[in-house]
Coordinates of C-alpha atoms in Angstrom, one line a residue:
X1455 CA 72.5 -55.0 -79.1
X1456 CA 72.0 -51.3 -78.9
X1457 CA 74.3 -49.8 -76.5
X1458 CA 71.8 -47.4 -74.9
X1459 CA 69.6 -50.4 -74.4
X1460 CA 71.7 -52.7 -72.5
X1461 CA 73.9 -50.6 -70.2
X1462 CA 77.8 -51.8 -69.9
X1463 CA 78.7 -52.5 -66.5
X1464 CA 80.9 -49.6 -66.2
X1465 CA 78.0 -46.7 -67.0
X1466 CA 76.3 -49.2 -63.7
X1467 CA 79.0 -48.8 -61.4
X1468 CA 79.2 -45.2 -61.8
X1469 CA 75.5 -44.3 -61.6
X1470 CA 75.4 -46.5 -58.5
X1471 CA 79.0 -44.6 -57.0
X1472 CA 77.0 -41.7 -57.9
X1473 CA 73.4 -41.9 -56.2
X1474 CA 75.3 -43.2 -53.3
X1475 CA 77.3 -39.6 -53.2
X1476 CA 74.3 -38.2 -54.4
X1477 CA 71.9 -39.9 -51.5
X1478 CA 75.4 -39.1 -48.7
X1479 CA 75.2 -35.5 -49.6
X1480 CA 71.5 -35.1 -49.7
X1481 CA 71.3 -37.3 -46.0
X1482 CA 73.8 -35.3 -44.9
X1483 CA 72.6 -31.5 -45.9
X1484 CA 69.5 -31.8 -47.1
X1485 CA 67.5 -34.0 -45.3
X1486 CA 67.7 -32.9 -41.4
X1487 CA 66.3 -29.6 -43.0
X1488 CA 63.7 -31.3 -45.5
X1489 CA 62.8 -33.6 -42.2
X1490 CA 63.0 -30.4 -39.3
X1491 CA 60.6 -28.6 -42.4
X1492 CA 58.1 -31.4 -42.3
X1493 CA 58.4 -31.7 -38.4
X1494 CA 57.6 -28.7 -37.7
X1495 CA 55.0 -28.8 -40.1
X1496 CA 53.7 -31.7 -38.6
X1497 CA 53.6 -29.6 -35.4
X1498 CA 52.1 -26.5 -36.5
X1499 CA 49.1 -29.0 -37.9
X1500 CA 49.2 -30.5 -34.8
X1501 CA 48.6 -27.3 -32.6
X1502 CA 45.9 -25.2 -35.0
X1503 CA 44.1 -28.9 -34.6
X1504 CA 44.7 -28.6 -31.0
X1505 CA 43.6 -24.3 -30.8
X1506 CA 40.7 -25.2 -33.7
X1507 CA 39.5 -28.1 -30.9
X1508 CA 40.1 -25.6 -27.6
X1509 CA 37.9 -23.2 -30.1
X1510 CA 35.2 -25.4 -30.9
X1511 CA 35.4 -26.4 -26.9
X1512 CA 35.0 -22.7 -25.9
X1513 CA 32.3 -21.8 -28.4
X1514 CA 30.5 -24.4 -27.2
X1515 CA 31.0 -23.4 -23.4
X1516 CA 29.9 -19.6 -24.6
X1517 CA 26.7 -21.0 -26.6
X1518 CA 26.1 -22.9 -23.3
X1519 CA 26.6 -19.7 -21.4
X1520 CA 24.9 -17.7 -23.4
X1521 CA 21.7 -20.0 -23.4
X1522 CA 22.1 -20.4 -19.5
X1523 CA 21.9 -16.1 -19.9
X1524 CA 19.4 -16.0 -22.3
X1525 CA 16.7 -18.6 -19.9
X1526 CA 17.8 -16.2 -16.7
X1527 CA 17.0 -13.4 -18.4
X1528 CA 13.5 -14.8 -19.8
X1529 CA 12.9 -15.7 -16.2
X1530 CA 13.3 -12.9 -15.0
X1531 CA 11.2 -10.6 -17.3
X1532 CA 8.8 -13.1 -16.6
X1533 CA 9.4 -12.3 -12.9
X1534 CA 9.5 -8.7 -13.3
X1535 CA 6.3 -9.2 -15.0
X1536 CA 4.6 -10.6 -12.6
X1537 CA 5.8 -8.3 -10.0
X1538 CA 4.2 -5.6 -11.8
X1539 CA 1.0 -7.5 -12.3
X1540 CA 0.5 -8.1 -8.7
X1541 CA 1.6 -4.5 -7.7
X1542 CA -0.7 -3.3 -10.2
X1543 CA -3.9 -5.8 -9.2
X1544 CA -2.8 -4.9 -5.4
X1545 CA -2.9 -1.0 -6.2
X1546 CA -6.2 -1.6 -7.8
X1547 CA -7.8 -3.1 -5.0
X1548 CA -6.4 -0.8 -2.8
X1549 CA -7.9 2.1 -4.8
X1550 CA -11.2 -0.2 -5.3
X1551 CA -11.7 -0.7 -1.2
X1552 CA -10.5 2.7 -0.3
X1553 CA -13.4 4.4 -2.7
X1554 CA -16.0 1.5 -1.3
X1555 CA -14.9 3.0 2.0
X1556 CA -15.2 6.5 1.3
X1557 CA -17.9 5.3 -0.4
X1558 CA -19.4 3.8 2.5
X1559 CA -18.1 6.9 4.8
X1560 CA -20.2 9.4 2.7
X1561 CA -23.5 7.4 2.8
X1562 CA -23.2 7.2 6.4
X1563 CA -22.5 11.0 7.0
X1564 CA -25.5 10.9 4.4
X1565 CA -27.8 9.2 6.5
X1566 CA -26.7 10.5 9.8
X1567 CA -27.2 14.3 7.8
X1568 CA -30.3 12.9 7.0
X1569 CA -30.9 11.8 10.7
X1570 CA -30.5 15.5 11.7
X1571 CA -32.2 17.0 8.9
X1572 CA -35.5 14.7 9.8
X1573 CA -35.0 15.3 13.7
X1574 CA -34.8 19.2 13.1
X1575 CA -37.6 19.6 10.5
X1576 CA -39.9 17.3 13.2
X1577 CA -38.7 20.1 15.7
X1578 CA -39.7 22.8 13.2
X1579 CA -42.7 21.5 12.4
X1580 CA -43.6 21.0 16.5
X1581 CA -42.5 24.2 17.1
X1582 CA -44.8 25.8 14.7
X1583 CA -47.9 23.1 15.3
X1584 CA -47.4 24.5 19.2
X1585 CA -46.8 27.6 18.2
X1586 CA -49.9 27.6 16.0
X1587 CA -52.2 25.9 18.3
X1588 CA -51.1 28.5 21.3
X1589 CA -52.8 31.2 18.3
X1590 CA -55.7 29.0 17.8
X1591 CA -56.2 28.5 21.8
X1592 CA -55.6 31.9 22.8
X1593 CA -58.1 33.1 19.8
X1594 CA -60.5 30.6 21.4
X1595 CA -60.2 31.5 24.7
X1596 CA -60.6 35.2 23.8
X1597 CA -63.8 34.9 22.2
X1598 CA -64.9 32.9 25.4
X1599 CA -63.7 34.7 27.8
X1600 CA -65.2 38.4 26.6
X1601 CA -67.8 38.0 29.6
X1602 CA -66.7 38.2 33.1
X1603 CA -69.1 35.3 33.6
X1604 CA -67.0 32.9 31.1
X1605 CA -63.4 33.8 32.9
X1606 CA -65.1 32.9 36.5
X1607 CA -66.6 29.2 35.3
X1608 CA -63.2 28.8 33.7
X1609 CA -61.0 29.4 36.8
X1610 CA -63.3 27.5 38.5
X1611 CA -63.3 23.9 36.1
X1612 CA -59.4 24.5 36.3
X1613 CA -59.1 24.5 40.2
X1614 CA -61.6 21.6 40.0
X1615 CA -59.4 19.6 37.8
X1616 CA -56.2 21.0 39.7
X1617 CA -55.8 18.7 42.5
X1618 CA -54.6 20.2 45.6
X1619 CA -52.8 18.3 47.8

C-alpha cells in the first residue's frame, strides 16, 4: 500500500499528541476571548433588540399621542368655530332687533309728529275759519246795521234771546 494512503501508527499518535496541544493551547488562550467576543456579541444583539423594541414601544406611544393631539385639536377648531358662529348669529340679531327697534322708535316719533302736525294744522285751519267768519259777520253786520233803525231791532232780538235771570 501507498504510504500516504494508509497512515503508520506513529504519524497517528503524533497528530493526535498534537491537536490535543493544539486544542489545550487554543482552550486555554484563545477561547475565553473567542467565547467573551461572542458573549458580548450575544449581548450587544440582545440590547439593540431590547432599545429597537423600547423604540418601536415609544413610537407607538407618540403616534398614539399625537393622534390623541391631533382629535383635540380638531375638536377644538370645531369648538372655536362654533363659538364664532353663535357670537356672530347673536351679534346679528342683536343688530337685527336693535334696527327693528329704532325702527319701531322712529315710526312712532313719526306718527306722534304726525299727531301734532294734524292737531296744529286743524288749529290753523280753526283759527283762520273763525278768523274768516268774524270778517264775513262783521261785513254783514255792517251792511245791516248802516240804519239806526237796524242797530235798535238788533239789540233788542239779542236781549230777547239773552235770558236774564
Amino acid at each position: 500500500m501507498n504510504p500516504l494512503v494508509t497512515p503508520s501508527i506513529g504519524l497517528l499518535f503524533w497528530q493526535v499528541v498534537t491537536f490535543l496541544v493544539v486544542l489545550l493551547l487554543l482552550s486555554k488562550f484563545a477561547w475565553k476571548p473567542i467565547m467573551k467576543a461572542l458573549r458580548e456579541r450575544e449581548e450587544n444583539i440582545d440590547a439593540a433588540l431590547s432599545m429597537a423594541e423600547k423604540a418601536k414601544l415609544e413610537m407607538q406611544a407618540l403616534k398614539a399621542d399625537n393622534e390623541r393631539l391631533l382629535h383635540e385639536a380638531r375638536a377644538e377648531r370645531e369648538r372655536i368655530l362654533k363659538e364664532a358662529t353663535d357670537a356672530a348669529t347673536h351679534l346679528v340679531e342683536n343688530a337685527r332687533a336693535k334696527a327693528n327697534e329704532e325702527g319701531q322708535r322712529m315710526i312712532e316719533q313719526a306718527r306722534v309728529s304726525i299727531v301734532n302736525e294734524k292737531k296744529a294744522a286743524l288749529t290753523e285751519v280753526k283759527n283762520l275759519a273763525a278768523t274768516l267768519s268774524i270778517d264775513i259777520a262783521e261785513k254783514l253786520i255792517r251792511r245791516e246795521l248802516q240804519d239806526a233803525q237796524a242797530q235798535q231791532a238788533l239789540v233788542r232780538s239779542y236781549l230777547q234771546e239773552t235770558p236774564l235771570s
